[in-house]
Amino acid sequence: VDRLHVDRVALALLDRVSSPAVVRPADQARGSAAWWLRPDQRVVDFIDRAELGVLREWCADERASGVVLLTGAGGVGKTRLVLRLAEEQQEAGWLCRIVRPGGEADVVSSVRSVSLGCVLLIVDYAETRSCLAELLRAAASYAGGSLRVVLLARSAGEWWAQLAACPDDAVRRFVEVAQSVPVGAVVGQVASGAELVRAAVPEFAGALGTAVPGPVEVQIPTGTVPILMLHAAALLAVLDARDYPRKVPVRVLVDEEVLAGLLAREKTFWLGSAKTAGLTGPDGLDSVVAAQAAAVACLFPVADETEAAQVLRRVPDLADAPAGKLRRIARLLRQLYPADRSNSAASSRWWGCIQPDLLAEWHVVCQFADAPDLAEACLRGLTAEQARGALTLLARASAHRDQAAALIAAALRMDLAGLGVPAIAVAVQTGGELGRILADVFGDADASLHTLAEIEMAIPYPTVVLAEADTILTRRIIDTLS
């Protein structure tokens, strides 16, 4: 009995700092088109790719480094790839877990207490994990080489270089021998982009319970296209053929309008759900307020209903809304996008948000660009944690949405005292675009000497990403003092 109690306590501790990597796909949110694109839904069969072969060999080689850094832009399939690896390793008897934010320092000891076999730990958004060094220190001392850690990040930027220069010898050596696996936008020799779209069409049709449209004509622009865009185009083609049947070939154009088309369907989903919930009408949600409320949910993780209602006041038309109405809207958003407790990135959320991430980033940027008053309300008066989260989303979006950079610059100029220090941390994590924006803003943004000095103190040394910004900021401080 005592042993059973100890095992249960150990499992509870493990669940507190991590979640199973292989779980049953979540139930579909009826009416949401974007839901079918989530990697955990596995609607489209996984197509073997070269990067998976590298990861298989890494897991099989007992002499290999214990950590792999898996990098790639949004939408290239990093999450689906590592979940496929976890499925295979779990079938081989491995314990596969996703590390929750905040669980980095304790996850290795928790794993040790429940498993003597091979373990695979997955750390999503590794660049944002402030306690990553603690995890790597513990992993470096794991006996027998039976622990493998996969770090997922958009890029290996200055955050990785800082880990490589860590004063802790164990962490530094562990990072130095880490294997880097870039994930490309193009799947490679397996199939062309057009073939991938055509292959995905019947799979989405089957999941949606509708007839397979055909024939399908695919047009893809030159250059690299993330696999998410290919699958999104296939999904949209199936939905359009179902809802607007025509006896002509289905033409699929893979461009940025694909995401706009999916978001248009999400907006219909929001309004239909709001009507069912009795939240429409003269004093209810219209299409504009619903879209802005969904953007707030993407931007702000919340711990409970009270906090959710409070952040919804950042929507201009809801600023003075009765508390009861805000709570009903919050509950509706939670119903539409429930927090996925199996997903480490969502484990601290009371509500979820639009997925995949690329779609959420697109939506927030579009809403901010269309409504400057919403952008100002959402980017002013933030806690440090909220500021880091908002700036991280916008910095990631700047890789595929030109408007994002201007939004960041405007926000920094509006509230440099509140956003300056968080922006430094985000620039280290996300790379050069934010560093360039900061260099421009530091030259002329209205700020006190105290604010400028506080930001300068936060800039790490040495730095490449923030070198120009640091030079401009230092010169401005000297000029102010002279």
XYZ file of C-alpha atoms in Angstrom:
482
model
C 0.000 0.000 0.000
C 2.835 2.368 0.892
C 4.556 1.623 -2.408
C 1.337 2.265 -4.315
C 0.985 5.605 -2.536
C 4.570 6.554 -3.398
C 3.995 5.683 -7.068
C 0.847 7.773 -7.182
C 2.609 10.741 -5.635
C 5.477 10.387 -8.124
C 3.060 10.308 -11.058
C 1.200 13.325 -9.710
C 4.465 15.258 -9.479
C 5.389 14.236 -13.009
C 1.984 15.384 -14.291
C 2.494 18.718 -12.582
C 5.659 19.467 -14.574
C 4.920 17.603 -17.811
C 2.152 16.036 -19.875
C 1.972 12.886 -22.021
C 3.295 13.455 -25.522
C 1.000 10.860 -27.064
C -2.666 11.377 -26.295
C -6.000 10.801 -27.963
C -6.831 13.704 -30.279
C -9.065 16.265 -28.606
C -12.722 16.480 -29.510
C -13.444 18.753 -32.445
C -14.956 22.146 -31.689
C -18.063 21.960 -33.856
C -17.918 24.584 -36.590
C -14.255 25.561 -36.250
C -12.382 25.118 -39.512
C -8.995 25.794 -37.943
C -9.426 22.894 -35.512
C -8.752 20.361 -38.268
C -5.263 21.788 -38.812
C -4.052 21.172 -35.260
C -1.085 18.763 -35.262
C -2.617 16.639 -32.513
C -5.708 16.006 -34.663
C -3.584 14.016 -37.140
C -6.210 14.388 -39.879
C -3.635 14.127 -42.656
C -1.421 11.058 -42.631
C 2.139 11.802 -41.630
C 4.471 11.758 -44.610
C 7.905 10.450 -43.769
C 10.563 13.124 -44.067
C 14.321 13.254 -43.808
C 14.314 15.067 -40.465
C 12.438 12.181 -38.832
C 15.130 9.795 -40.007
C 17.774 11.942 -38.317
C 15.781 11.927 -35.077
C 15.280 8.154 -35.223
C 19.024 7.624 -35.570
C 19.656 10.025 -32.706
C 17.328 8.080 -30.407
C 18.912 4.768 -31.413
C 22.534 5.890 -30.950
C 23.541 5.438 -27.306
C 26.665 7.554 -27.902
C 24.740 10.508 -29.318
C 24.294 13.820 -27.530
C 21.379 13.915 -25.150
C 19.840 17.028 -26.700
C 18.634 18.024 -30.157
C 17.641 21.547 -31.165
C 14.810 21.361 -33.716
C 14.342 24.695 -35.492
C 12.092 26.004 -38.214
C 9.698 28.782 -39.114
C 6.062 28.705 -38.082
C 3.992 26.223 -40.050
C 6.795 23.962 -41.294
C 5.635 21.006 -39.185
C 7.956 20.936 -36.157
C 5.251 19.913 -33.708
C 3.774 17.205 -35.919
C 7.278 15.881 -36.570
C 8.226 15.575 -32.908
C 4.834 14.092 -31.996
C 5.408 11.434 -34.651
C 8.801 10.696 -33.110
C 7.141 10.382 -29.695
C 4.549 7.953 -31.084
C 7.274 5.704 -32.470
C 9.434 5.837 -29.354
C 6.492 5.164 -27.072
C 5.642 2.067 -29.119
C 9.240 0.983 -28.468
C 8.706 1.314 -24.726
C 9.962 4.851 -24.100
C 8.363 7.311 -21.701
C 7.585 10.425 -23.765
C 6.602 13.683 -22.058
C 6.068 17.335 -22.993
C 7.629 19.688 -20.433
C 5.215 22.278 -19.087
C 6.309 25.922 -18.772
C 7.742 26.288 -15.299
C 8.458 22.580 -14.988
C 11.973 22.662 -16.428
C 13.836 22.577 -13.114
C 11.970 19.542 -11.726
C 11.021 17.411 -14.726
C 14.186 15.292 -14.846
C 14.024 14.324 -11.168
C 10.304 13.606 -11.574
C 11.034 11.322 -14.528
C 13.700 9.491 -12.547
C 11.156 8.680 -9.852
C 8.792 6.893 -12.243
C 10.973 5.371 -14.972
C 14.214 3.429 -15.229
C 13.921 3.095 -18.986
C 14.465 5.394 -21.960
C 12.855 8.826 -21.785
C 12.071 11.475 -24.397
C 11.389 15.010 -23.147
C 9.949 17.612 -25.521
C 10.356 21.327 -24.788
C 8.216 23.505 -27.053
C 9.034 27.216 -27.425
C 12.418 26.452 -25.903
C 13.651 29.983 -26.567
C 11.100 31.349 -24.081
C 11.985 28.995 -21.181
C 13.767 30.965 -18.482
C 14.749 27.806 -16.548
C 16.053 25.840 -19.527
C 19.596 25.752 -18.111
C 18.313 23.917 -15.038
C 16.711 21.251 -17.204
C 19.875 20.809 -19.271
C 22.036 20.629 -16.135
C 19.891 17.809 -14.761
C 19.733 16.066 -18.144
C 23.529 16.173 -18.484
C 23.866 14.135 -15.306
C 21.242 11.555 -16.239
C 22.861 8.148 -15.898
C 23.319 5.780 -18.809
C 22.484 8.134 -21.650
C 18.861 6.949 -21.665
C 17.393 10.459 -21.584
C 16.778 12.425 -24.777
C 15.653 16.078 -24.865
C 14.175 17.721 -27.968
C 14.073 21.525 -27.929
C 11.684 23.169 -30.402
C 12.272 26.786 -31.431
C 11.650 29.085 -34.377
C 15.394 29.719 -34.642
C 18.718 29.172 -32.887
C 19.454 32.771 -32.049
C 21.192 34.625 -29.292
C 19.272 32.712 -26.610
C 21.085 29.561 -27.747
C 24.437 31.333 -27.867
C 23.902 32.467 -24.289
C 23.287 28.876 -23.207
C 26.460 27.858 -25.020
C 28.322 30.474 -22.956
C 26.704 29.438 -19.670
C 29.119 29.625 -16.719
C 27.921 26.189 -15.610
C 30.367 23.714 -17.179
C 27.817 20.904 -17.399
C 25.281 23.028 -19.257
C 27.885 24.543 -21.559
C 29.315 21.155 -22.559
C 25.835 19.720 -23.064
C 24.904 22.566 -25.413
C 28.233 22.439 -27.266
C 27.670 18.821 -28.318
C 23.946 19.259 -29.048
C 22.765 18.214 -32.472
C 20.934 20.828 -34.559
C 18.163 19.668 -36.896
C 16.633 22.387 -39.087
C 13.119 21.629 -40.351
C 12.576 22.860 -43.883
C 9.411 24.312 -45.346
C 9.508 21.860 -48.231
C 9.058 18.214 -47.343
C 11.665 17.318 -49.935
C 11.880 14.328 -52.211
C 8.722 12.689 -50.897
C 6.274 14.715 -52.943
C 5.754 18.097 -54.553
C 3.630 20.727 -52.885
C 0.814 20.156 -55.360
C 0.878 16.416 -54.668
C 0.682 17.074 -50.946
C -2.389 19.271 -51.439
C -4.098 16.639 -53.603
C -3.273 13.911 -51.082
C -4.693 15.967 -48.197
C -8.015 16.752 -49.908
C -9.604 13.275 -49.497
C -8.311 13.026 -45.927
C -9.974 16.291 -44.913
C -13.120 15.272 -46.799
C -13.224 12.009 -44.871
C -12.783 13.776 -41.531
C -15.551 16.245 -42.396
C -17.867 13.517 -43.683
C -18.304 15.087 -47.089
C -17.743 13.988 -50.676
C -14.239 14.225 -52.095
C -14.151 17.148 -54.539
C -12.441 16.742 -57.816
C -10.646 17.155 -60.008
C -8.323 19.422 -58.031
C -6.121 21.958 -59.780
C -3.343 23.363 -57.599
C -1.405 26.581 -58.107
C 1.534 27.254 -55.793
C 3.764 30.349 -55.931
C 7.469 29.982 -56.472
C 9.642 29.687 -53.404
C 9.221 27.733 -50.208
C 5.753 27.132 -48.811
C 5.190 25.837 -45.247
C 3.356 22.540 -45.152
C 0.699 24.132 -42.953
C -0.221 26.438 -45.834
C -0.543 23.459 -48.159
C -2.834 21.655 -45.744
C -4.814 24.837 -45.036
C -5.413 25.286 -48.757
C -6.603 21.687 -49.059
C -8.955 22.091 -46.097
C -10.400 25.325 -47.455
C -10.958 23.704 -50.858
C -12.923 20.862 -49.231
C -15.023 23.276 -47.166
C -15.763 25.490 -50.184
C -16.683 22.492 -52.349
C -19.018 21.234 -49.613
C -20.745 24.562 -49.024
C -20.732 25.896 -52.592
C -20.894 22.828 -54.881
C -20.166 23.488 -58.537
C -19.605 21.145 -61.445
C -16.207 22.577 -62.299
C -12.668 21.623 -61.279
C -11.680 22.717 -57.782
C -8.964 25.341 -58.083
C -6.624 25.660 -55.125
C -4.396 28.714 -54.940
C -1.852 28.445 -52.133
C -1.165 32.006 -51.016
C -1.731 34.217 -47.984
C -5.435 34.475 -48.802
C -5.763 30.891 -47.586
C -5.345 32.025 -43.986
C -7.714 34.924 -44.582
C -10.279 32.454 -45.901
C -9.944 30.230 -42.838
C -10.309 33.211 -40.518
C -13.439 34.280 -42.367
C -14.895 30.869 -41.544
C -13.803 31.217 -37.922
C -15.677 34.524 -37.724
C -18.847 32.802 -38.947
C -18.229 30.166 -36.280
C -17.936 32.839 -33.564
C -21.124 34.639 -34.546
C -23.132 31.432 -34.875
C -21.962 30.297 -31.457
C -22.688 33.724 -29.941
C -26.223 33.610 -31.348
C -26.780 30.171 -29.840
C -25.500 31.487 -26.505
C -27.841 34.490 -26.663
C -24.991 36.972 -26.984
C -26.050 38.687 -30.203
C -28.504 41.520 -30.714
C -28.281 45.286 -30.136
C -26.217 44.950 -26.946
C -24.419 41.735 -27.874
C -21.492 40.648 -29.996
C -21.199 41.721 -33.605
C -18.536 40.495 -36.044
C -16.067 43.235 -35.069
C -16.305 42.747 -31.309
C -16.209 38.952 -31.666
C -13.037 39.116 -33.762
C -11.391 41.521 -31.316
C -12.354 39.369 -28.331
C -10.824 36.333 -30.051
C -7.623 38.343 -30.598
C -7.495 39.185 -26.886
C -7.782 35.474 -26.067
C -4.841 34.779 -28.401
C -2.756 37.487 -26.777
C -3.456 36.990 -23.082
C -3.323 33.644 -21.266
C -5.559 33.882 -18.197
C -5.787 31.798 -15.048
C -9.533 32.029 -14.422
C -12.846 33.529 -15.496
C -12.364 36.705 -13.467
C -9.054 37.470 -15.171
C -10.564 36.636 -18.557
C -13.403 39.103 -18.014
C -10.906 41.764 -16.985
C -8.693 41.451 -20.071
C -11.771 41.534 -22.313
C -12.189 45.157 -21.206
C -9.253 45.899 -23.501
C -11.707 45.511 -26.401
C -12.845 49.139 -26.850
C -16.539 48.307 -27.176
C -16.373 46.160 -24.035
C -14.451 48.618 -21.842
C -17.585 49.602 -19.898
C -19.572 46.399 -20.364
C -21.323 44.865 -17.340
C -19.291 42.210 -15.561
C -21.952 39.598 -16.239
C -21.740 40.136 -19.998
C -17.957 39.920 -19.942
C -18.107 36.650 -18.033
C -20.548 35.194 -20.556
C -18.257 36.193 -23.431
C -15.294 34.705 -21.578
C -17.152 31.421 -21.094
C -18.107 31.398 -24.772
C -14.484 31.852 -25.853
C -13.429 29.075 -23.505
C -16.094 26.832 -25.022
C -14.973 27.652 -28.571
C -11.253 27.279 -27.800
C -10.808 25.140 -24.689
C -7.341 25.021 -23.167
C -5.643 21.806 -24.229
C -4.297 20.349 -21.000
C -2.129 17.889 -22.924
C -0.324 20.788 -24.592
C 2.503 22.232 -22.527
C 2.131 25.678 -24.040
C -1.541 25.802 -23.035
C -1.272 24.187 -19.623
C -1.502 27.490 -17.742
C -4.425 28.830 -19.780
C -8.005 28.983 -18.534
C -9.044 29.502 -22.144
C -7.294 28.421 -25.308
C -6.979 30.360 -28.525
C -7.018 29.963 -32.271
C -4.678 27.239 -33.465
C -2.306 26.667 -35.218
C -0.053 29.474 -33.969
C 0.468 30.899 -37.446
C -3.267 31.543 -37.722
C -3.398 33.214 -34.297
C -0.485 35.481 -35.213
C -2.146 36.406 -38.500
C -5.436 37.190 -36.753
C -3.941 39.403 -34.047
C -1.918 41.437 -36.538
C -4.964 41.917 -38.785
C -7.107 43.064 -35.859
C -4.474 45.486 -34.582
C -3.850 46.911 -38.046
C -7.583 47.447 -38.622
C -8.260 48.915 -35.164
C -5.456 51.098 -33.726
C -7.565 51.708 -30.615
C -7.578 47.956 -29.940
C -3.814 47.785 -30.452
C -3.262 50.663 -28.032
C -5.571 49.134 -25.411
C -3.863 45.743 -25.664
C -0.277 46.988 -25.664
C -0.349 49.593 -22.901
C -0.351 49.066 -19.145
C 0.810 45.439 -19.265
C 2.516 43.375 -16.622
C 6.037 42.251 -17.521
C 4.724 38.765 -18.275
C 1.903 40.086 -20.461
C 4.333 42.375 -22.287
C 6.721 39.513 -23.045
C 3.856 37.381 -24.339
C 2.381 40.102 -26.550
C 5.744 41.153 -27.975
C 6.718 37.530 -28.606
C 3.576 36.928 -30.653
C 4.109 40.088 -32.689
C 7.831 39.390 -33.164
C 7.051 35.917 -34.488
C 4.358 37.370 -36.727
C 6.868 39.811 -38.233
C 8.419 36.872 -40.097
C 5.306 36.545 -42.258
C 3.308 39.771 -41.720
C 4.950 43.056 -42.679
C 2.481 45.041 -40.556
C 3.750 43.432 -37.353
C 6.997 45.431 -37.262
C 5.143 48.744 -37.478
C 2.783 47.636 -34.704
C 5.719 46.772 -32.440
C 7.441 50.094 -33.125
C 4.257 52.057 -32.413
C 3.686 50.163 -29.165
C 7.250 50.778 -27.975
C 7.036 54.489 -28.718
C 3.690 54.636 -26.905
C 4.926 52.913 -23.729
C 8.691 52.463 -23.735
C 8.764 52.506 -19.936
C 6.461 49.484 -19.786
C 7.636 47.563 -22.851
C 11.329 48.401 -23.148
C 12.798 45.878 -20.712
C 10.470 43.017 -21.785
C 11.362 43.804 -25.411
C 15.046 43.222 -24.647
C 14.306 39.693 -23.420
C 12.065 38.969 -26.416
C 14.692 40.252 -28.869
C 17.220 37.787 -27.459
C 14.700 34.980 -27.868
C 13.265 35.786 -31.296
C 16.141 37.274 -33.253
C 17.180 40.236 -35.308
C 13.924 41.889 -36.439
C 13.021 43.126 -32.978
C 16.621 44.202 -32.399
C 16.428 46.404 -35.504
C 13.090 47.856 -34.381
C 14.529 48.684 -30.966
C 17.533 50.407 -32.534
C 15.184 52.647 -34.495
C 12.900 53.365 -31.543
C 15.717 54.126 -29.098
C 16.848 56.985 -31.290
C 13.783 59.166 -30.812
C 11.172 57.606 -28.495
C 9.964 59.824 -25.681
C 11.451 58.437 -22.465
C 12.978 59.598 -19.217
C 16.625 59.117 -18.385
C 15.581 56.594 -15.730
C 13.719 54.523 -18.349
C 16.627 54.642 -20.784
C 19.096 53.583 -18.105
C 16.831 50.755 -16.933
C 16.593 49.391 -20.469
C 20.335 49.708 -21.048
C 21.000 47.739 -17.858
C 18.788 44.929 -19.186
C 20.772 44.481 -22.418
C 23.004 41.413 -22.091
C 26.712 41.475 -22.744
C 27.966 40.381 -25.144
C 25.179 40.710 -27.711
C 24.874 40.677 -31.473
C 21.121 41.060 -31.863
C 21.058 44.175 -29.696
C 24.488 45.618 -30.498
C 23.184 48.499 -32.636
C 20.348 49.214 -30.234
C 22.790 49.276 -27.309
C 25.092 51.701 -29.118
C 22.243 54.085 -29.934
C 20.823 53.870 -26.428
C 24.208 54.457 -24.766
C 24.896 57.465 -26.968
C 21.492 58.924 -26.123
C 22.091 58.485 -22.377
C 25.480 60.204 -22.653
C 23.963 63.066 -24.674
C 21.219 63.476 -22.068
C 23.749 63.628 -19.227
C 26.107 66.044 -20.957
